[in-house]
Amino acid sequence: MDKSENRTLIVKVICVLLSLGLWLYVSTVENPLRTYELKNIPVELTNEDSVTNSKFAVVNKPQFTVDLKLEGSSNEVVKVKKEDFRIIADMSAYALKNGENNIPVQIITCPENIDVKNNGFLGIKVNLEELVEKNFTIKSKVKVTYKEHIYEKEQTISPKTITVTGGKSSVEKISEAILTGEEKNIDKNNESEYGIKFVDSLGNEVDNIKSDSKTAKLSIAITNGKFVPINLKTKGAVPQGFILEGYELSNNSINILGDNQNLDKIEAIDTEVVDMSSLQAESEMDVKLNLPKGISVENGENTIKAKFKVVKEETTTKKIVCNVQYKNLNEAFSLDSSNSTINVTLTGTQTELDKISSQNINVILDLANVKEEGTSNYTPQATLINTDKVTISNVDSVNIVVKKKS
């Protein structure tokens, strides 16, 4: 670096030092008046009960602030902070209206040796709307888990309802009053207190409202449980001409709740008795469970659905070999040859036909009208014994040879 550059740098440093010294002199020795704008100084609303008494509510209730133009000595102005001021807006001092209200503010506390130089109106804009009241039923959104074989018997909330007051727009946003939180591994009766939240239809919390209670108690009563099979009880049989091919239950087992002493006595749960004689087609019905005293079902349902597959049975035929009885032949004649058995054809459902044997059929050929010898063909008379659910559709004929006695 040459000498000319050194001289230039020295001159610049001297200028800076002289400027700083001059500023220090003016600030500390001369201490001239200075103006300064302090922004966003909080404003406190007082006598807010007058707003409520006028049936209004503050919309959204923001943090109200004002900007102040201050004047004072340099030493004092640089020390000023927002916390040095207390500024209020007295809500009881003015007539209030729905909508925007211009409320003047009062400076209650101000630092000494500082003057406020604001010109014109110094105040805040307060938006008011109609004050409304509405009741809500409190609901629990608390996530509850239980230890194994422990089940919820009942949940209760106290108080059950809550009254909310606030601006109309805020109150109308509320969809539910809820309790939120979590209870883990419950194994005994439990009671906990939760804060009440007010949420809109999207689950967002609604502010700027008041309620007559901040909290509610959630009480959880527990019980023991046990899985047991369901036993369908029936009486009678499906009507003639129908077949029960089977049935299905909506649940083959069920979780019952109660104290251990009662649960230990139960191995299955019976249903009410279903009369099968009323079933004439495939059908589904609600069947009540016969729950012993002190026993309930986990889901609260005391019925199950039973689906019966009932179909109409088709008729068919069956041939049975039967013995033939020959009667009333004139004593002057004798049977030289005859059929000892014939086929009798029956018509009915397979179920009923399976019940019939030759023991249920009498086959008789009456020969009282035979007056001469020779060979003849006859159809015997067949009758059914102890059944009226099948019919005789055909009887085979017989060949007989009759001869005169010598």
PDB file of N, CA and C in Angstrom, residues 221-265:
ATOM      1  N   ALA A 221     -68.000 -48.127  34.241  1.00  0.00           N
ATOM      2  CA  ALA A 221     -68.272 -49.326  35.041  1.00  0.00           C
ATOM      3  C   ALA A 221     -67.908 -50.543  34.199  1.00  0.00           C
ATOM      4  N   ILE A 222     -67.201 -51.483  34.820  1.00  0.00           N
ATOM      5  CA  ILE A 222     -66.719 -52.651  34.062  1.00  0.00           C
ATOM      6  C   ILE A 222     -67.415 -53.930  34.539  1.00  0.00           C
ATOM      7  N   THR A 223     -67.290 -54.981  33.730  1.00  0.00           N
ATOM      8  CA  THR A 223     -67.811 -56.285  34.082  1.00  0.00           C
ATOM      9  C   THR A 223     -66.920 -57.342  33.447  1.00  0.00           C
ATOM     10  N   ASN A 224     -67.073 -58.602  33.863  1.00  0.00           N
ATOM     11  CA  ASN A 224     -66.300 -59.700  33.294  1.00  0.00           C
ATOM     12  C   ASN A 224     -67.042 -60.313  32.112  1.00  0.00           C
ATOM     13  N   GLY A 225     -66.324 -61.062  31.279  1.00  0.00           N
ATOM     14  CA  GLY A 225     -66.937 -61.643  30.097  1.00  0.00           C
ATOM     15  C   GLY A 225     -66.520 -63.078  29.864  1.00  0.00           C
ATOM     16  N   LYS A 226     -67.314 -63.788  29.027  1.00  0.00           N
ATOM     17  CA  LYS A 226     -67.042 -65.186  28.720  1.00  0.00           C
ATOM     18  C   LYS A 226     -67.743 -65.546  27.414  1.00  0.00           C
ATOM     19  N   PHE A 227     -67.045 -66.252  26.519  1.00  0.00           N
ATOM     20  CA  PHE A 227     -67.653 -66.719  25.272  1.00  0.00           C
ATOM     21  C   PHE A 227     -68.265 -68.104  25.504  1.00  0.00           C
ATOM     22  N   VAL A 228     -69.547 -68.244  25.099  1.00  0.00           N
ATOM     23  CA  VAL A 228     -70.236 -69.534  25.216  1.00  0.00           C
ATOM     24  C   VAL A 228     -71.002 -69.796  23.926  1.00  0.00           C
ATOM     25  N   PRO A 229     -71.276 -71.080  23.609  1.00  0.00           N
ATOM     26  CA  PRO A 229     -72.052 -71.387  22.406  1.00  0.00           C
ATOM     27  C   PRO A 229     -73.530 -71.051  22.586  1.00  0.00           C
ATOM     28  N   ILE A 230     -74.229 -70.907  21.458  1.00  0.00           N
ATOM     29  CA  ILE A 230     -75.673 -70.665  21.453  1.00  0.00           C
ATOM     30  C   ILE A 230     -76.375 -71.961  21.061  1.00  0.00           C
ATOM     31  N   ASN A 231     -77.383 -72.316  21.849  1.00  0.00           N
ATOM     32  CA  ASN A 231     -78.129 -73.545  21.606  1.00  0.00           C
ATOM     33  C   ASN A 231     -79.540 -73.198  21.134  1.00  0.00           C
ATOM     34  N   LEU A 232     -79.861 -73.523  19.863  1.00  0.00           N
ATOM     35  CA  LEU A 232     -81.180 -73.239  19.316  1.00  0.00           C
ATOM     36  C   LEU A 232     -82.172 -74.283  19.805  1.00  0.00           C
ATOM     37  N   LYS A 233     -83.225 -73.830  20.480  1.00  0.00           N
ATOM     38  CA  LYS A 233     -84.248 -74.735  21.001  1.00  0.00           C
ATOM     39  C   LYS A 233     -85.434 -74.759  20.038  1.00  0.00           C
ATOM     40  N   THR A 234     -85.922 -75.982  19.703  1.00  0.00           N
ATOM     41  CA  THR A 234     -87.049 -76.124  18.776  1.00  0.00           C
ATOM     42  C   THR A 234     -88.070 -77.100  19.334  1.00  0.00           C
ATOM     43  N   LYS A 235     -89.267 -77.027  18.780  1.00  0.00           N
ATOM     44  CA  LYS A 235     -90.305 -78.024  19.081  1.00  0.00           C
ATOM     45  C   LYS A 235     -91.079 -78.311  17.802  1.00  0.00           C
ATOM     46  N   GLY A 236     -91.717 -79.503  17.750  1.00  0.00           N
ATOM     47  CA  GLY A 236     -92.509 -79.863  16.594  1.00  0.00           C
ATOM     48  C   GLY A 236     -91.643 -80.183  15.385  1.00  0.00           C
ATOM     49  N   ALA A 237     -92.315 -80.385  14.257  1.00  0.00           N
ATOM     50  CA  ALA A 237     -91.640 -80.710  13.000  1.00  0.00           C
ATOM     51  C   ALA A 237     -92.242 -79.865  11.892  1.00  0.00           C
ATOM     52  N   VAL A 238     -91.511 -79.764  10.815  1.00  0.00           N
ATOM     53  CA  VAL A 238     -92.035 -78.983   9.686  1.00  0.00           C
ATOM     54  C   VAL A 238     -93.272 -79.692   9.150  1.00  0.00           C
ATOM     55  N   PRO A 239     -94.200 -78.929   8.538  1.00  0.00           N
ATOM     56  CA  PRO A 239     -95.444 -79.530   8.054  1.00  0.00           C
ATOM     57  C   PRO A 239     -95.195 -80.625   7.026  1.00  0.00           C
ATOM     58  N   GLN A 240     -96.214 -81.491   6.873  1.00  0.00           N
ATOM     59  CA  GLN A 240     -96.135 -82.559   5.898  1.00  0.00           C
ATOM     60  C   GLN A 240     -95.884 -81.980   4.505  1.00  0.00           C
ATOM     61  N   GLY A 241     -95.026 -82.627   3.781  1.00  0.00           N
ATOM     62  CA  GLY A 241     -94.710 -82.168   2.439  1.00  0.00           C
ATOM     63  C   GLY A 241     -93.522 -81.237   2.381  1.00  0.00           C
ATOM     64  N   PHE A 242     -92.926 -80.941   3.544  1.00  0.00           N
ATOM     65  CA  PHE A 242     -91.762 -80.055   3.593  1.00  0.00           C
ATOM     66  C   PHE A 242     -90.609 -80.777   4.289  1.00  0.00           C
ATOM     67  N   ILE A 243     -89.413 -80.340   3.942  1.00  0.00           N
ATOM     68  CA  ILE A 243     -88.203 -80.912   4.538  1.00  0.00           C
ATOM     69  C   ILE A 243     -87.336 -79.788   5.094  1.00  0.00           C
ATOM     70  N   LEU A 244     -86.831 -79.953   6.303  1.00  0.00           N
ATOM     71  CA  LEU A 244     -85.857 -79.026   6.876  1.00  0.00           C
ATOM     72  C   LEU A 244     -84.470 -79.517   6.497  1.00  0.00           C
ATOM     73  N   GLU A 245     -83.834 -78.788   5.601  1.00  0.00           N
ATOM     74  CA  GLU A 245     -82.497 -79.182   5.159  1.00  0.00           C
ATOM     75  C   GLU A 245     -81.402 -78.661   6.075  1.00  0.00           C
ATOM     76  N   GLY A 246     -81.754 -77.761   6.988  1.00  0.00           N
ATOM     77  CA  GLY A 246     -80.762 -77.243   7.925  1.00  0.00           C
ATOM     78  C   GLY A 246     -81.097 -75.819   8.330  1.00  0.00           C
ATOM     79  N   TYR A 247     -80.273 -75.259   9.201  1.00  0.00           N
ATOM     80  CA  TYR A 247     -80.448 -73.863   9.622  1.00  0.00           C
ATOM     81  C   TYR A 247     -79.084 -73.250   9.904  1.00  0.00           C
ATOM     82  N   GLU A 248     -79.061 -71.922   9.873  1.00  0.00           N
ATOM     83  CA  GLU A 248     -77.843 -71.168  10.176  1.00  0.00           C
ATOM     84  C   GLU A 248     -78.177 -70.086  11.198  1.00  0.00           C
ATOM     85  N   LEU A 249     -77.260 -69.862  12.145  1.00  0.00           N
ATOM     86  CA  LEU A 249     -77.406 -68.789  13.123  1.00  0.00           C
ATOM     87  C   LEU A 249     -76.448 -67.656  12.782  1.00  0.00           C
ATOM     88  N   SER A 250     -76.890 -66.432  12.997  1.00  0.00           N
ATOM     89  CA  SER A 250     -76.014 -65.290  12.727  1.00  0.00           C
ATOM     90  C   SER A 250     -74.772 -65.324  13.616  1.00  0.00           C
ATOM     91  N   ASN A 251     -74.900 -65.920  14.803  1.00  0.00           N
ATOM     92  CA  ASN A 251     -73.752 -66.141  15.687  1.00  0.00           C
ATOM     93  C   ASN A 251     -73.902 -67.513  16.317  1.00  0.00           C
ATOM     94  N   ASN A 252     -72.839 -68.298  16.261  1.00  0.00           N
ATOM     95  CA  ASN A 252     -72.863 -69.603  16.907  1.00  0.00           C
ATOM     96  C   ASN A 252     -72.397 -69.538  18.353  1.00  0.00           C
ATOM     97  N   SER A 253     -71.757 -68.440  18.710  1.00  0.00           N
ATOM     98  CA  SER A 253     -71.335 -68.217  20.092  1.00  0.00           C
ATOM     99  C   SER A 253     -71.510 -66.746  20.408  1.00  0.00           C
ATOM    100  N   ILE A 254     -71.439 -66.433  21.681  1.00  0.00           N
ATOM    101  CA  ILE A 254     -71.719 -65.056  22.103  1.00  0.00           C
ATOM    102  C   ILE A 254     -70.907 -64.745  23.350  1.00  0.00           C
ATOM    103  N   ASN A 255     -70.542 -63.473  23.478  1.00  0.00           N
ATOM    104  CA  ASN A 255     -69.779 -63.027  24.644  1.00  0.00           C
ATOM    105  C   ASN A 255     -70.755 -62.488  25.679  1.00  0.00           C
ATOM    106  N   ILE A 256     -70.900 -63.205  26.775  1.00  0.00           N
ATOM    107  CA  ILE A 256     -71.817 -62.775  27.829  1.00  0.00           C
ATOM    108  C   ILE A 256     -71.043 -62.082  28.939  1.00  0.00           C
ATOM    109  N   LEU A 257     -71.719 -61.153  29.606  1.00  0.00           N
ATOM    110  CA  LEU A 257     -71.092 -60.348  30.646  1.00  0.00           C
ATOM    111  C   LEU A 257     -71.804 -60.545  31.967  1.00  0.00           C
ATOM    112  N   GLY A 258     -71.041 -60.486  33.046  1.00  0.00           N
ATOM    113  CA  GLY A 258     -71.612 -60.604  34.381  1.00  0.00           C
ATOM    114  C   GLY A 258     -70.500 -60.833  35.386  1.00  0.00           C
ATOM    115  N   ASP A 259     -70.882 -61.036  36.646  1.00  0.00           N
ATOM    116  CA  ASP A 259     -69.839 -61.314  37.634  1.00  0.00           C
ATOM    117  C   ASP A 259     -69.391 -62.773  37.496  1.00  0.00           C
ATOM    118  N   ASN A 260     -68.215 -63.053  37.987  1.00  0.00           N
ATOM    119  CA  ASN A 260     -67.618 -64.384  37.815  1.00  0.00           C
ATOM    120  C   ASN A 260     -68.470 -65.490  38.414  1.00  0.00           C
ATOM    121  N   GLN A 261     -69.161 -65.208  39.499  1.00  0.00           N
ATOM    122  CA  GLN A 261     -69.978 -66.233  40.150  1.00  0.00           C
ATOM    123  C   GLN A 261     -71.086 -66.711  39.214  1.00  0.00           C
ATOM    124  N   ASN A 262     -71.722 -65.784  38.499  1.00  0.00           N
ATOM    125  CA  ASN A 262     -72.769 -66.164  37.560  1.00  0.00           C
ATOM    126  C   ASN A 262     -72.194 -66.772  36.289  1.00  0.00           C
ATOM    127  N   LEU A 263     -71.084 -66.227  35.808  1.00  0.00           N
ATOM    128  CA  LEU A 263     -70.496 -66.728  34.567  1.00  0.00           C
ATOM    129  C   LEU A 263     -70.045 -68.174  34.697  1.00  0.00           C
ATOM    130  N   ASP A 264     -69.534 -68.552  35.869  1.00  0.00           N
ATOM    131  CA  ASP A 264     -69.019 -69.914  36.057  1.00  0.00           C
ATOM    132  C   ASP A 264     -70.120 -70.968  35.930  1.00  0.00           C
ATOM    133  N   LYS A 265     -71.380 -70.576  36.119  1.00  0.00           N
ATOM    134  CA  LYS A 265     -72.487 -71.532  36.067  1.00  0.00           C
ATOM    135  C   LYS A 265     -72.989 -71.773  34.643  1.00  0.00           C
TER     136      LYS A 265
END
